[in-house]
């Protein structure tokens, strides 16, 4: 059986970041680890590590999805505001 999974140790973090950013952009700046795994084919621990690195460097914020409580990574610069920002007073 031939597996089409990429050999994750050969892929640079920066390449993973670019791929995750592209996915997040198509999802209005929101991304879960699971979505990142499904889109990249990389293992959970690798996607989680890259997102954590981006979080520690200030590129993303972290929040919980309102209904499910799932951890979502938020890319503020990729969010298209389709309505006025309600967080402002």
PDB file of N, CA and C in Angstrom:
ATOM      1  N   UNK A   1       0.847  -1.192   0.000  1.00  0.00           N
ATOM      2  CA  UNK A   1       0.000   0.000   0.000  1.00  0.00           C
ATOM      3  C   UNK A   1       0.880   1.240   0.000  1.00  0.00           C
ATOM      4  N   UNK A   2       0.689   2.078  -0.964  1.00  0.00           N
ATOM      5  CA  UNK A   2       1.487   3.309  -1.008  1.00  0.00           C
ATOM      6  C   UNK A   2       0.715   4.426  -0.317  1.00  0.00           C
ATOM      7  N   UNK A   3       1.381   5.089   0.584  1.00  0.00           N
ATOM      8  CA  UNK A   3       0.746   6.181   1.316  1.00  0.00           C
ATOM      9  C   UNK A   3       1.174   7.502   0.708  1.00  0.00           C
ATOM     10  N   UNK A   4       0.213   8.396   0.551  1.00  0.00           N
ATOM     11  CA  UNK A   4       0.516   9.696  -0.045  1.00  0.00           C
ATOM     12  C   UNK A   4       0.840  10.744   1.006  1.00  0.00           C
ATOM     13  N   UNK A   5       0.964  10.307   2.260  1.00  0.00           N
ATOM     14  CA  UNK A   5       1.323  11.252   3.333  1.00  0.00           C
ATOM     15  C   UNK A   5       2.720  11.793   3.052  1.00  0.00           C
ATOM     16  N   UNK A   6       2.877  13.090   3.307  1.00  0.00           N
ATOM     17  CA  UNK A   6       4.197  13.682   3.148  1.00  0.00           C
ATOM     18  C   UNK A   6       5.061  13.270   4.338  1.00  0.00           C
ATOM     19  N   UNK A   7       6.333  13.091   4.103  1.00  0.00           N
ATOM     20  CA  UNK A   7       7.248  12.801   5.213  1.00  0.00           C
ATOM     21  C   UNK A   7       7.411  14.090   6.005  1.00  0.00           C
ATOM     22  N   UNK A   8       6.753  14.127   7.164  1.00  0.00           N
ATOM     23  CA  UNK A   8       6.610  15.409   7.858  1.00  0.00           C
ATOM     24  C   UNK A   8       7.936  15.985   8.332  1.00  0.00           C
ATOM     25  N   UNK A   9       8.922  15.120   8.589  1.00  0.00           N
ATOM     26  CA  UNK A   9      10.189  15.657   9.090  1.00  0.00           C
ATOM     27  C   UNK A   9      11.002  16.347   7.990  1.00  0.00           C
ATOM     28  N   UNK A  10      10.590  16.180   6.742  1.00  0.00           N
ATOM     29  CA  UNK A  10      11.299  16.841   5.650  1.00  0.00           C
ATOM     30  C   UNK A  10      10.735  18.228   5.359  1.00  0.00           C
ATOM     31  N   UNK A  11       9.594  18.525   5.944  1.00  0.00           N
ATOM     32  CA  UNK A  11       8.929  19.798   5.653  1.00  0.00           C
ATOM     33  C   UNK A  11       9.313  20.834   6.704  1.00  0.00           C
ATOM     34  N   UNK A  12       9.756  21.996   6.241  1.00  0.00           N
ATOM     35  CA  UNK A  12      10.154  23.050   7.169  1.00  0.00           C
ATOM     36  C   UNK A  12       8.930  23.651   7.854  1.00  0.00           C
ATOM     37  N   UNK A  13       9.126  24.111   9.103  1.00  0.00           N
ATOM     38  CA  UNK A  13       8.041  24.771   9.825  1.00  0.00           C
ATOM     39  C   UNK A  13       7.456  25.919   9.010  1.00  0.00           C
ATOM     40  N   UNK A  14       8.324  26.657   8.333  1.00  0.00           N
ATOM     41  CA  UNK A  14       7.853  27.820   7.576  1.00  0.00           C
ATOM     42  C   UNK A  14       6.902  27.399   6.452  1.00  0.00           C
ATOM     43  N   UNK A  15       7.161  26.229   5.854  1.00  0.00           N
ATOM     44  CA  UNK A  15       6.280  25.728   4.798  1.00  0.00           C
ATOM     45  C   UNK A  15       4.933  25.305   5.379  1.00  0.00           C
ATOM     46  N   UNK A  16       4.986  24.682   6.553  1.00  0.00           N
ATOM     47  CA  UNK A  16       3.746  24.285   7.224  1.00  0.00           C
ATOM     48  C   UNK A  16       2.937  25.537   7.571  1.00  0.00           C
ATOM     49  N   UNK A  17       3.624  26.558   8.072  1.00  0.00           N
ATOM     50  CA  UNK A  17       2.949  27.809   8.424  1.00  0.00           C
ATOM     51  C   UNK A  17       2.239  28.402   7.218  1.00  0.00           C
ATOM     52  N   UNK A  18       2.926  28.424   6.066  1.00  0.00           N
ATOM     53  CA  UNK A  18       2.323  28.990   4.860  1.00  0.00           C
ATOM     54  C   UNK A  18       1.071  28.213   4.480  1.00  0.00           C
ATOM     55  N   UNK A  19       1.146  26.892   4.577  1.00  0.00           N
ATOM     56  CA  UNK A  19       0.001  26.065   4.227  1.00  0.00           C
ATOM     57  C   UNK A  19      -1.165  26.329   5.187  1.00  0.00           C
ATOM     58  N   UNK A  20      -0.847  26.427   6.479  1.00  0.00           N
ATOM     59  CA  UNK A  20      -1.888  26.684   7.477  1.00  0.00           C
ATOM     60  C   UNK A  20      -2.509  28.074   7.278  1.00  0.00           C
ATOM     61  N   UNK A  21      -1.683  29.049   6.914  1.00  0.00           N
ATOM     62  CA  UNK A  21      -2.201  30.399   6.659  1.00  0.00           C
ATOM     63  C   UNK A  21      -3.164  30.404   5.477  1.00  0.00           C
ATOM     64  N   UNK A  22      -2.810  29.659   4.444  1.00  0.00           N
ATOM     65  CA  UNK A  22      -3.678  29.578   3.269  1.00  0.00           C
ATOM     66  C   UNK A  22      -5.029  28.974   3.631  1.00  0.00           C
ATOM     67  N   UNK A  23      -4.995  27.913   4.431  1.00  0.00           N
ATOM     68  CA  UNK A  23      -6.235  27.264   4.862  1.00  0.00           C
ATOM     69  C   UNK A  23      -7.048  28.216   5.736  1.00  0.00           C
ATOM     70  N   UNK A  24      -6.361  28.858   6.676  1.00  0.00           N
ATOM     71  CA  UNK A  24      -7.050  29.772   7.591  1.00  0.00           C
ATOM     72  C   UNK A  24      -7.705  30.908   6.813  1.00  0.00           C
ATOM     73  N   UNK A  25      -7.035  31.390   5.775  1.00  0.00           N
ATOM     74  CA  UNK A  25      -7.588  32.481   4.980  1.00  0.00           C
ATOM     75  C   UNK A  25      -8.917  32.062   4.341  1.00  0.00           C
ATOM     76  N   UNK A  26      -8.990  30.809   3.889  1.00  0.00           N
ATOM     77  CA  UNK A  26     -10.221  30.335   3.256  1.00  0.00           C
ATOM     78  C   UNK A  26     -11.310  30.075   4.291  1.00  0.00           C
ATOM     79  N   UNK A  27     -10.931  30.069   5.570  1.00  0.00           N
ATOM     80  CA  UNK A  27     -11.897  29.831   6.649  1.00  0.00           C
ATOM     81  C   UNK A  27     -12.114  31.096   7.487  1.00  0.00           C
ATOM     82  N   UNK A  28     -11.948  32.231   6.859  1.00  0.00           N
ATOM     83  CA  UNK A  28     -12.147  33.521   7.517  1.00  0.00           C
ATOM     84  C   UNK A  28     -11.263  33.697   8.759  1.00  0.00           C
ATOM     85  N   UNK A  29     -10.031  33.203   8.662  1.00  0.00           N
ATOM     86  CA  UNK A  29      -9.067  33.435   9.722  1.00  0.00           C
ATOM     87  C   UNK A  29      -9.192  32.525  10.924  1.00  0.00           C
ATOM     88  N   UNK A  30     -10.022  31.483  10.824  1.00  0.00           N
ATOM     89  CA  UNK A  30     -10.182  30.543  11.940  1.00  0.00           C
ATOM     90  C   UNK A  30      -9.706  29.160  11.522  1.00  0.00           C
ATOM     91  N   UNK A  31      -8.993  28.488  12.414  1.00  0.00           N
ATOM     92  CA  UNK A  31      -8.467  27.169  12.089  1.00  0.00           C
ATOM     93  C   UNK A  31      -8.371  26.320  13.346  1.00  0.00           C
ATOM     94  N   UNK A  32      -8.817  25.080  13.253  1.00  0.00           N
ATOM     95  CA  UNK A  32      -8.593  24.138  14.355  1.00  0.00           C
ATOM     96  C   UNK A  32      -7.437  23.229  13.960  1.00  0.00           C
ATOM     97  N   UNK A  33      -6.864  22.551  14.951  1.00  0.00           N
ATOM     98  CA  UNK A  33      -5.780  21.612  14.666  1.00  0.00           C
ATOM     99  C   UNK A  33      -6.276  20.533  13.699  1.00  0.00           C
ATOM    100  N   UNK A  34      -7.483  20.033  13.938  1.00  0.00           N
ATOM    101  CA  UNK A  34      -8.033  18.973  13.081  1.00  0.00           C
ATOM    102  C   UNK A  34      -8.136  19.427  11.630  1.00  0.00           C
ATOM    103  N   UNK A  35      -8.600  20.657  11.415  1.00  0.00           N
ATOM    104  CA  UNK A  35      -8.697  21.187  10.054  1.00  0.00           C
ATOM    105  C   UNK A  35      -7.309  21.282   9.417  1.00  0.00           C
ATOM    106  N   UNK A  36      -6.339  21.691  10.219  1.00  0.00           N
ATOM    107  CA  UNK A  36      -4.965  21.773   9.722  1.00  0.00           C
ATOM    108  C   UNK A  36      -4.419  20.416   9.347  1.00  0.00           C
ATOM    109  N   UNK A  37      -4.719  19.413  10.159  1.00  0.00           N
ATOM    110  CA  UNK A  37      -4.273  18.046   9.887  1.00  0.00           C
ATOM    111  C   UNK A  37      -4.917  17.525   8.604  1.00  0.00           C
ATOM    112  N   UNK A  38      -6.221  17.738   8.482  1.00  0.00           N
ATOM    113  CA  UNK A  38      -6.935  17.243   7.301  1.00  0.00           C
ATOM    114  C   UNK A  38      -6.418  17.902   6.033  1.00  0.00           C
ATOM    115  N   UNK A  39      -6.118  19.182   6.108  1.00  0.00           N
ATOM    116  CA  UNK A  39      -5.707  19.921   4.918  1.00  0.00           C
ATOM    117  C   UNK A  39      -4.251  19.650   4.534  1.00  0.00           C
ATOM    118  N   UNK A  40      -3.388  19.409   5.525  1.00  0.00           N
ATOM    119  CA  UNK A  40      -1.967  19.243   5.221  1.00  0.00           C
ATOM    120  C   UNK A  40      -1.551  17.781   5.123  1.00  0.00           C
ATOM    121  N   UNK A  41      -2.313  16.885   5.765  1.00  0.00           N
ATOM    122  CA  UNK A  41      -1.911  15.485   5.805  1.00  0.00           C
ATOM    123  C   UNK A  41      -0.792  15.220   6.798  1.00  0.00           C
ATOM    124  N   UNK A  42      -0.457  16.233   7.596  1.00  0.00           N
ATOM    125  CA  UNK A  42       0.601  16.079   8.595  1.00  0.00           C
ATOM    126  C   UNK A  42       0.003  15.533   9.897  1.00  0.00           C
ATOM    127  N   UNK A  43       0.833  14.930  10.753  1.00  0.00           N
ATOM    128  CA  UNK A  43       0.326  14.398  12.019  1.00  0.00           C
ATOM    129  C   UNK A  43      -0.145  15.518  12.957  1.00  0.00           C
ATOM    130  N   UNK A  44      -1.069  15.157  13.842  1.00  0.00           N
ATOM    131  CA  UNK A  44      -1.601  16.118  14.812  1.00  0.00           C
ATOM    132  C   UNK A  44      -0.495  16.840  15.566  1.00  0.00           C
ATOM    133  N   UNK A  45       0.478  16.063  16.066  1.00  0.00           N
ATOM    134  CA  UNK A  45       1.497  16.685  16.926  1.00  0.00           C
ATOM    135  C   UNK A  45       2.319  17.718  16.163  1.00  0.00           C
ATOM    136  N   UNK A  46       2.507  17.500  14.859  1.00  0.00           N
ATOM    137  CA  UNK A  46       3.282  18.453  14.057  1.00  0.00           C
ATOM    138  C   UNK A  46       2.487  19.741  13.829  1.00  0.00           C
ATOM    139  N   UNK A  47       1.205  19.598  13.463  1.00  0.00           N
ATOM    140  CA  UNK A  47       0.363  20.769  13.239  1.00  0.00           C
ATOM    141  C   UNK A  47       0.215  21.561  14.536  1.00  0.00           C
ATOM    142  N   UNK A  48      -0.013  20.838  15.639  1.00  0.00           N
ATOM    143  CA  UNK A  48      -0.149  21.475  16.953  1.00  0.00           C
ATOM    144  C   UNK A  48       1.121  22.238  17.311  1.00  0.00           C
ATOM    145  N   UNK A  49       2.274  21.633  17.052  1.00  0.00           N
ATOM    146  CA  UNK A  49       3.555  22.270  17.390  1.00  0.00           C
ATOM    147  C   UNK A  49       3.759  23.555  16.599  1.00  0.00           C
ATOM    148  N   UNK A  50       3.416  23.527  15.308  1.00  0.00           N
ATOM    149  CA  UNK A  50       3.593  24.714  14.475  1.00  0.00           C
ATOM    150  C   UNK A  50       2.631  25.822  14.910  1.00  0.00           C
ATOM    151  N   UNK A  51       1.376  25.447  15.187  1.00  0.00           N
ATOM    152  CA  UNK A  51       0.411  26.449  15.652  1.00  0.00           C
ATOM    153  C   UNK A  51       0.833  27.037  16.999  1.00  0.00           C
ATOM    154  N   UNK A  52       1.357  26.189  17.879  1.00  0.00           N
ATOM    155  CA  UNK A  52       1.829  26.676  19.184  1.00  0.00           C
ATOM    156  C   UNK A  52       2.987  27.645  19.023  1.00  0.00           C
ATOM    157  N   UNK A  53       3.869  27.334  18.080  1.00  0.00           N
ATOM    158  CA  UNK A  53       5.005  28.212  17.795  1.00  0.00           C
ATOM    159  C   UNK A  53       4.505  29.571  17.285  1.00  0.00           C
ATOM    160  N   UNK A  54       3.509  29.535  16.383  1.00  0.00           N
ATOM    161  CA  UNK A  54       2.952  30.776  15.850  1.00  0.00           C
ATOM    162  C   UNK A  54       2.261  31.566  16.961  1.00  0.00           C
ATOM    163  N   UNK A  55       1.628  30.856  17.879  1.00  0.00           N
ATOM    164  CA  UNK A  55       0.965  31.496  19.013  1.00  0.00           C
ATOM    165  C   UNK A  55       1.994  32.190  19.903  1.00  0.00           C
ATOM    166  N   UNK A  56       3.079  31.498  20.198  1.00  0.00           N
ATOM    167  CA  UNK A  56       4.101  32.068  21.084  1.00  0.00           C
ATOM    168  C   UNK A  56       4.805  33.247  20.432  1.00  0.00           C
ATOM    169  N   UNK A  57       4.829  33.279  19.104  1.00  0.00           N
ATOM    170  CA  UNK A  57       5.463  34.390  18.382  1.00  0.00           C
ATOM    171  C   UNK A  57       4.479  35.521  18.082  1.00  0.00           C
ATOM    172  N   UNK A  58       3.218  35.330  18.489  1.00  0.00           N
ATOM    173  CA  UNK A  58       2.243  36.411  18.363  1.00  0.00           C
ATOM    174  C   UNK A  58       1.531  36.507  17.024  1.00  0.00           C
ATOM    175  N   UNK A  59       1.658  35.474  16.193  1.00  0.00           N
ATOM    176  CA  UNK A  59       0.999  35.518  14.883  1.00  0.00           C
ATOM    177  C   UNK A  59      -0.475  35.147  14.963  1.00  0.00           C
ATOM    178  N   UNK A  60      -0.818  34.325  15.942  1.00  0.00           N
ATOM    179  CA  UNK A  60      -2.206  33.890  16.081  1.00  0.00           C
ATOM    180  C   UNK A  60      -2.667  34.075  17.519  1.00  0.00           C
ATOM    181  N   UNK A  61      -3.977  34.150  17.673  1.00  0.00           N
ATOM    182  CA  UNK A  61      -4.594  34.121  18.992  1.00  0.00           C
ATOM    183  C   UNK A  61      -5.316  32.796  19.108  1.00  0.00           C
ATOM    184  N   UNK A  62      -5.737  32.478  20.319  1.00  0.00           N
ATOM    185  CA  UNK A  62      -6.455  31.232  20.526  1.00  0.00           C
ATOM    186  C   UNK A  62      -7.784  31.551  21.189  1.00  0.00           C
ATOM    187  N   UNK A  63      -8.824  30.845  20.788  1.00  0.00           N
ATOM    188  CA  UNK A  63     -10.148  31.059  21.346  1.00  0.00           C
ATOM    189  C   UNK A  63     -10.881  29.728  21.349  1.00  0.00           C
ATOM    190  N   UNK A  64     -12.093  29.727  21.855  1.00  0.00           N
ATOM    191  CA  UNK A  64     -12.905  28.516  21.818  1.00  0.00           C
ATOM    192  C   UNK A  64     -14.130  28.768  20.955  1.00  0.00           C
ATOM    193  N   UNK A  65     -14.469  27.808  20.120  1.00  0.00           N
ATOM    194  CA  UNK A  65     -15.659  27.929  19.282  1.00  0.00           C
ATOM    195  C   UNK A  65     -16.878  28.040  20.191  1.00  0.00           C
ATOM    196  N   UNK A  66     -17.783  28.972  19.872  1.00  0.00           N
ATOM    197  CA  UNK A  66     -18.907  29.273  20.771  1.00  0.00           C
ATOM    198  C   UNK A  66     -19.759  28.063  21.133  1.00  0.00           C
ATOM    199  N   UNK A  67     -20.057  27.206  20.165  1.00  0.00           N
ATOM    200  CA  UNK A  67     -20.998  26.121  20.444  1.00  0.00           C
ATOM    201  C   UNK A  67     -20.309  24.854  20.922  1.00  0.00           C
ATOM    202  N   UNK A  68     -19.199  24.506  20.280  1.00  0.00           N
ATOM    203  CA  UNK A  68     -18.564  23.222  20.583  1.00  0.00           C
ATOM    204  C   UNK A  68     -17.496  23.315  21.665  1.00  0.00           C
ATOM    205  N   UNK A  69     -16.935  24.516  21.866  1.00  0.00           N
ATOM    206  CA  UNK A  69     -15.843  24.653  22.825  1.00  0.00           C
ATOM    207  C   UNK A  69     -14.505  24.209  22.273  1.00  0.00           C
ATOM    208  N   UNK A  70     -14.483  23.825  21.002  1.00  0.00           N
ATOM    209  CA  UNK A  70     -13.243  23.393  20.357  1.00  0.00           C
ATOM    210  C   UNK A  70     -12.258  24.562  20.300  1.00  0.00           C
ATOM    211  N   UNK A  71     -10.991  24.262  20.542  1.00  0.00           N
ATOM    212  CA  UNK A  71      -9.960  25.298  20.458  1.00  0.00           C
ATOM    213  C   UNK A  71      -9.780  25.713  18.999  1.00  0.00           C
ATOM    214  N   UNK A  72      -9.888  27.011  18.759  1.00  0.00           N
ATOM    215  CA  UNK A  72      -9.679  27.562  17.421  1.00  0.00           C
ATOM    216  C   UNK A  72      -8.511  28.524  17.461  1.00  0.00           C
ATOM    217  N   UNK A  73      -7.697  28.458  16.440  1.00  0.00           N
ATOM    218  CA  UNK A  73      -6.633  29.442  16.276  1.00  0.00           C
ATOM    219  C   UNK A  73      -7.176  30.548  15.387  1.00  0.00           C
ATOM    220  N   UNK A  74      -6.963  31.792  15.826  1.00  0.00           N
ATOM    221  CA  UNK A  74      -7.520  32.953  15.137  1.00  0.00           C
ATOM    222  C   UNK A  74      -6.376  33.741  14.509  1.00  0.00           C
ATOM    223  N   UNK A  75      -6.509  33.989  13.213  1.00  0.00           N
ATOM    224  CA  UNK A  75      -5.534  34.793  12.484  1.00  0.00           C
ATOM    225  C   UNK A  75      -6.204  36.144  12.205  1.00  0.00           C
ATOM    226  N   UNK A  76      -6.028  37.123  13.098  1.00  0.00           N
ATOM    227  CA  UNK A  76      -6.772  38.379  12.989  1.00  0.00           C
ATOM    228  C   UNK A  76      -6.598  39.069  11.645  1.00  0.00           C
ATOM    229  N   UNK A  77      -5.410  39.000  11.070  1.00  0.00           N
ATOM    230  CA  UNK A  77      -5.156  39.701   9.814  1.00  0.00           C
ATOM    231  C   UNK A  77      -5.886  39.061   8.638  1.00  0.00           C
ATOM    232  N   UNK A  78      -6.322  37.815   8.810  1.00  0.00           N
ATOM    233  CA  UNK A  78      -6.991  37.110   7.716  1.00  0.00           C
ATOM    234  C   UNK A  78      -8.507  37.167   7.835  1.00  0.00           C
ATOM    235  N   UNK A  79      -8.983  37.787   8.898  1.00  0.00           N
ATOM    236  CA  UNK A  79     -10.425  37.827   9.095  1.00  0.00           C
ATOM    237  C   UNK A  79     -11.047  38.946   8.293  1.00  0.00           C
ATOM    238  N   UNK A  80     -12.032  38.590   7.498  1.00  0.00           N
ATOM    239  CA  UNK A  80     -12.791  39.580   6.751  1.00  0.00           C
ATOM    240  C   UNK A  80     -13.992  39.953   7.608  1.00  0.00           C
ATOM    241  N   UNK A  81     -14.068  41.201   7.991  1.00  0.00           N
ATOM    242  CA  UNK A  81     -15.202  41.603   8.818  1.00  0.00           C
ATOM    243  C   UNK A  81     -16.377  41.903   7.906  1.00  0.00           C
ATOM    244  N   UNK A  82     -17.366  41.027   7.964  1.00  0.00           N
ATOM    245  CA  UNK A  82     -18.530  41.164   7.096  1.00  0.00           C
ATOM    246  C   UNK A  82     -19.593  42.028   7.757  1.00  0.00           C
ATOM    247  N   UNK A  83     -19.386  42.318   9.022  1.00  0.00           N
ATOM    248  CA  UNK A  83     -20.330  43.173   9.746  1.00  0.00           C
ATOM    249  C   UNK A  83     -19.519  44.035  10.689  1.00  0.00           C
ATOM    250  N   UNK A  84     -20.114  45.086  11.243  1.00  0.00           N
ATOM    251  CA  UNK A  84     -19.356  45.931  12.170  1.00  0.00           C
ATOM    252  C   UNK A  84     -18.844  45.103  13.348  1.00  0.00           C
ATOM    253  N   UNK A  85     -17.669  45.461  13.812  1.00  0.00           N
ATOM    254  CA  UNK A  85     -17.045  44.714  14.897  1.00  0.00           C
ATOM    255  C   UNK A  85     -17.790  44.972  16.189  1.00  0.00           C
ATOM    256  N   UNK A  86     -18.438  43.950  16.713  1.00  0.00           N
ATOM    257  CA  UNK A  86     -19.272  44.134  17.899  1.00  0.00           C
ATOM    258  C   UNK A  86     -18.465  44.160  19.200  1.00  0.00           C
ATOM    259  N   UNK A  87     -17.174  43.811  19.096  1.00  0.00           N
ATOM    260  CA  UNK A  87     -16.378  43.796  20.329  1.00  0.00           C
ATOM    261  C   UNK A  87     -16.041  45.204  20.808  1.00  0.00           C
ATOM    262  N   UNK A  88     -16.079  46.154  19.895  1.00  0.00           N
ATOM    263  CA  UNK A  88     -15.780  47.531  20.304  1.00  0.00           C
ATOM    264  C   UNK A  88     -16.976  48.104  21.050  1.00  0.00           C
ATOM    265  N   UNK A  89     -16.717  48.866  22.077  1.00  0.00           N
ATOM    266  CA  UNK A  89     -17.843  49.431  22.875  1.00  0.00           C
ATOM    267  C   UNK A  89     -18.668  50.422  22.058  1.00  0.00           C
TER     268      UNK A  89
END
